[in-house]
XYZ file of C-alpha atoms in Angstrom:
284
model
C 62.537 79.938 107.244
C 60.485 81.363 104.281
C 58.930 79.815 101.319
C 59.245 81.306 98.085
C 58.642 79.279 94.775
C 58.830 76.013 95.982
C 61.985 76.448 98.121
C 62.630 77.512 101.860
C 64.918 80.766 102.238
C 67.067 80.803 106.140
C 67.389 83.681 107.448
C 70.972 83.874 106.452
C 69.967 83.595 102.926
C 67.927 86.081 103.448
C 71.029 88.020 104.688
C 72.506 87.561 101.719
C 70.350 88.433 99.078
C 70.061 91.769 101.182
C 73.465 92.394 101.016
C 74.315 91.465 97.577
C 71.576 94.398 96.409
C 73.418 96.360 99.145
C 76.837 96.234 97.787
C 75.828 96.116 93.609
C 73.667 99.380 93.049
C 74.512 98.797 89.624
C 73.099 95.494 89.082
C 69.469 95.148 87.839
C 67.246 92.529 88.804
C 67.809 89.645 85.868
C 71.780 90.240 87.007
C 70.739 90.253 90.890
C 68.325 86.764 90.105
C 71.656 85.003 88.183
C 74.158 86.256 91.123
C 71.875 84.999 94.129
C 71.323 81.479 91.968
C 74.799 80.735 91.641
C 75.457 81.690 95.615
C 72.775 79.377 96.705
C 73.231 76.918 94.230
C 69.402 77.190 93.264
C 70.047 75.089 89.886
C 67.774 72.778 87.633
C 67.883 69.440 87.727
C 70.147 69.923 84.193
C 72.226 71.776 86.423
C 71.412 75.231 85.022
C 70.794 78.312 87.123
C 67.132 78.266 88.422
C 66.974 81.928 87.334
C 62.810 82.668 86.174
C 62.338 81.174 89.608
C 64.477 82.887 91.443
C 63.204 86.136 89.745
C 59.963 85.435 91.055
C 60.980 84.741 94.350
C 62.612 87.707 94.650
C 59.737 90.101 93.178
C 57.478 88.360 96.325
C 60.392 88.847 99.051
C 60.166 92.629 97.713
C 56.600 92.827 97.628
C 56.567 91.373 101.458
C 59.086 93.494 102.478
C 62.261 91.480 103.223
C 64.376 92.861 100.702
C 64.302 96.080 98.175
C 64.648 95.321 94.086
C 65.955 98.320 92.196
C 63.155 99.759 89.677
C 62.704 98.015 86.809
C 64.573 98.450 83.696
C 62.201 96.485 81.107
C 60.113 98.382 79.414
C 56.205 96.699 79.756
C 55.587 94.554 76.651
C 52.452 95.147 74.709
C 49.940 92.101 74.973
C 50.634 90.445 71.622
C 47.375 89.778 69.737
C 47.052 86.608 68.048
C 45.639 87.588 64.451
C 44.320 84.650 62.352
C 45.278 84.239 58.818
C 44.622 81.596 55.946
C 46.933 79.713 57.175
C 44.733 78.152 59.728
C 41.509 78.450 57.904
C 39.116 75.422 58.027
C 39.433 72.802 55.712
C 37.486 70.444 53.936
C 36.508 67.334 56.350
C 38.221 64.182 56.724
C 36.438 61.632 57.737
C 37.545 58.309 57.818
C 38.527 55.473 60.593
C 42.191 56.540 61.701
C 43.096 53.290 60.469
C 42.506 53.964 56.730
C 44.919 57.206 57.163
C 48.208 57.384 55.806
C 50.949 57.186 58.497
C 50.664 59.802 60.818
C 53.810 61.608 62.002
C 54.538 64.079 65.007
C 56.805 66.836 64.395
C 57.998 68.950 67.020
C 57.398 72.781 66.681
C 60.263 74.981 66.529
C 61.193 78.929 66.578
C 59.926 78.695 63.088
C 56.795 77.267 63.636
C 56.007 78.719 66.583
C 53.744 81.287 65.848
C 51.387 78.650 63.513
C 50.913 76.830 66.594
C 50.146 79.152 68.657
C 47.518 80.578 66.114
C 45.670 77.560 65.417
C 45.893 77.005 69.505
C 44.203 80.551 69.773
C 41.684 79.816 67.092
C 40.038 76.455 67.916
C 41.292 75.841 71.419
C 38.789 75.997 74.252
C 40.979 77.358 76.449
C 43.233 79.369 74.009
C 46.797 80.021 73.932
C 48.686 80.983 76.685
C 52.766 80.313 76.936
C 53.321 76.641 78.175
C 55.088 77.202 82.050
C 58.926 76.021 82.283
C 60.134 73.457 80.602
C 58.194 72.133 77.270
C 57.560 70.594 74.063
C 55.144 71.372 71.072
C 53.673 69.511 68.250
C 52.246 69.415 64.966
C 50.597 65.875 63.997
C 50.513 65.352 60.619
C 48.946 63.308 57.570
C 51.238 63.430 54.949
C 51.371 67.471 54.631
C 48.207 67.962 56.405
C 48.077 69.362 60.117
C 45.459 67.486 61.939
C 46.232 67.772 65.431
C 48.295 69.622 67.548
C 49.700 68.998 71.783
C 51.765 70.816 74.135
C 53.401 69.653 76.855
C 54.994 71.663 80.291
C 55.939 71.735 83.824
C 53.746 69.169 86.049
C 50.897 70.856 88.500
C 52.911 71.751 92.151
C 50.482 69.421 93.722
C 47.390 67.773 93.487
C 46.114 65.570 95.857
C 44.811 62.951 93.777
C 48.139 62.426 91.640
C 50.019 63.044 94.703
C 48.136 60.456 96.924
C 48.216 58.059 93.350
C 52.676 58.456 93.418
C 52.637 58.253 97.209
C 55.134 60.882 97.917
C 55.260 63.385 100.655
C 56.114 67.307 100.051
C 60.319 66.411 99.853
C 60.233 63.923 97.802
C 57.691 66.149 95.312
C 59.914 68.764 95.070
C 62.824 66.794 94.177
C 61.572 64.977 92.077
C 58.350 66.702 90.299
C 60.541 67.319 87.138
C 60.177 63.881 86.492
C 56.311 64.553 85.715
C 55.176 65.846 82.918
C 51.483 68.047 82.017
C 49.933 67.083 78.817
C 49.063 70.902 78.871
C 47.074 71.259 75.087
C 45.474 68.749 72.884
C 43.399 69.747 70.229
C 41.799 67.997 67.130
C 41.225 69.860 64.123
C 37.798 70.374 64.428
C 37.378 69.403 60.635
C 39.593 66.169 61.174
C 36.779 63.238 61.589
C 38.649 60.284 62.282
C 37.321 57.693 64.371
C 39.889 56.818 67.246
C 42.491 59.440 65.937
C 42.696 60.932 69.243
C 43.664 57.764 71.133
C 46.378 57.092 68.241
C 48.025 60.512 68.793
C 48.251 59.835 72.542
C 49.961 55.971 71.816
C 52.589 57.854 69.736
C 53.121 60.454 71.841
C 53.574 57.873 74.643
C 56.684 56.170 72.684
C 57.981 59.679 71.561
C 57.886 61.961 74.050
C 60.095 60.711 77.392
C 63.071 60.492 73.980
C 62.408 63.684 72.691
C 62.104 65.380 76.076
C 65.168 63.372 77.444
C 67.364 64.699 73.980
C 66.248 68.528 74.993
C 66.470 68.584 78.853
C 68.898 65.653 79.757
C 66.013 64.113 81.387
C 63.490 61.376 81.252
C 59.942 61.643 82.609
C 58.202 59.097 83.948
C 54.901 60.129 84.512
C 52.579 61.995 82.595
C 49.395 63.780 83.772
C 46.580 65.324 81.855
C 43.714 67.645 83.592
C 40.644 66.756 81.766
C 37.379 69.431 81.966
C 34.393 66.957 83.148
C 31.901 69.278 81.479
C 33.232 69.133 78.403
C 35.093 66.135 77.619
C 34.556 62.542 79.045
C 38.472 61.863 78.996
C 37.586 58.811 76.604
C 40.790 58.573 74.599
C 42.441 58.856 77.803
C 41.026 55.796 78.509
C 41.374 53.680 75.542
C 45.224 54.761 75.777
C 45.283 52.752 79.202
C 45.688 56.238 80.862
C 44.538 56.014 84.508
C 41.849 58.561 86.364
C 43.256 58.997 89.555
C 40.759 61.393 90.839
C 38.999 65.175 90.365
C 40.408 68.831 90.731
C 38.487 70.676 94.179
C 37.978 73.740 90.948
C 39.489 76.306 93.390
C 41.790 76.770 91.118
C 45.813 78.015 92.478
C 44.055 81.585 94.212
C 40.571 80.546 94.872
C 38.580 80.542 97.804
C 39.157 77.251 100.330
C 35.894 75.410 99.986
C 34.361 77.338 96.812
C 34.558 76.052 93.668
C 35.663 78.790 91.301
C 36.903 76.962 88.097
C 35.913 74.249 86.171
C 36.357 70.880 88.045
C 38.848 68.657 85.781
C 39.685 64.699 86.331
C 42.899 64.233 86.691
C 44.559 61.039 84.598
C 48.276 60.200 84.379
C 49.974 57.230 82.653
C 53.366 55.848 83.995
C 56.149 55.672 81.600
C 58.210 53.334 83.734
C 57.541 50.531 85.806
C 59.420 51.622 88.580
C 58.077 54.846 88.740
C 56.568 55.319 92.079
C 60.340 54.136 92.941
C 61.815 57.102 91.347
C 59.468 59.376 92.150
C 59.932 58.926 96.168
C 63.890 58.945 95.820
């Protein structure tokens, strides 16, 4: 057997996916992804067609050799630029205790809003903006109208040893069950919004809100979350004080880099159970 994308391919799969491209000259490779997903049942846990993976999988198996892809039909996108406009130009300060703030509120981005997010993201981000991976959720946080902060959250880390030695799962029960985890991937405070505790405040609600809002999209409910905090940069403090836990530091080699060199930023690694049981249905 051969892994591809998280899942092991038998030689008879393998067989398969040959001959399907065999027999269907006409079909192009988003058709060819769908068709081999429904014969090997490679679904989501929703139960929809693990397609984007499979797509993937395939593009390696070609590049490897076991199978042959038809060209491409999709033209190559442009890389969009990310231009800022007033919309997102700083404001005045705000500085008071987050307790002397009106109510704040979290509301989740949508096609509409998706481009403001992304451009305030872009423009006061350390890391930038770069598409969340797989399954996710955005938000604004607000202050009556006022954005003040803004999160993203996506698909869990495959594995890190730290988190994974923390659940106490082995490699199965991981990829069963890693859905269940969510990566607080983005978190960013307006850097004119000077509110003392705001950030630990944002985290609390997003603690009660999220596994509902998630649950409502994807027809399921996480419960674990993980956050990958830059030691050089940030001390992980409203982690903390939201009764997160630190489970442990990144190697910084990174998905590609070297074994034994460090190549990106080390990051501590904190998660916060959303269920009590949740080492329990994380090893099911």
């Amino acid at each position: 057997m051969i892994r591809y994308c998280g899942r092991k391919f038998t030689s008879v799969e393998l067989e398969q996916i040959q001959s399907l491209i065999k027999h269907n000259p006409g079909f192009n490779r988003t058709r060819l992804s769908t068709e081999v997903c429904q014969i090997l049942q490679w679904l989501k846990p929703d139960g929809k067609l693990k397609d984007m993976s499979c797509r993937v999988a395939m593009l390696r198996m070609d590049k490897d050799g076991l199978i042959q892809l038809p060209p491409s039909t999709r033209k190559k996108q442009p890389v969009r630029t990310i231009l800022f406009t007033p919309a997102t130009d700083p404001q005045d300060p705000l500085v008071c205790p987050v307790n002397q703030l009106p109510q704040l509120h979290l509301q989740i981005v949508t096609k509409a809003t998706s481009t403001l997010w992304n451009e305030y993201i872009q423009r006061y981000h350390y890391l930038g903006h770069s598409p969340l991976p797989g399954a996710q959720l955005r938000y604004f946080i607000t202050v009556g109208e006022q954005i003040v902060a803004l999160t993203g959250f996506g698909a869990a880390a495959w594995q890190t040893a730290p988190r994974d030695q923390f659940i106490g799962w082995n490699h199965d029960q991981r990829k069963t069950n890693l859905h269940l985890v969510i990566n607080n991937a983005r978190f960013l405070i307006l850097p004119w919004i000077q509110s003392k505790n705001i950030a630990s405040k944002i985290l609390s609600l997003m603690i009660r809100s999220l596994p509902d809002d998630w649950e409502k999209r994807y027809n399921i409910r996480p419960v674990l979350m993980e956050s990958f905090v830059q030691k050089n940069r940030f001390a992980g403090t409203c982690y903390k004080a939201s009764n997160w836990i630190k489970v442990g530091e990144t190697n910084g080699r990174g998905k590609l880099g070297p074994m034994g060199k460090i190549s990106v930023p080390i990051k501590d690694i904190w998660v916060y159970p959303l269920e009590k049981k949740f080492r329990t249905l994380l090893k099911t």
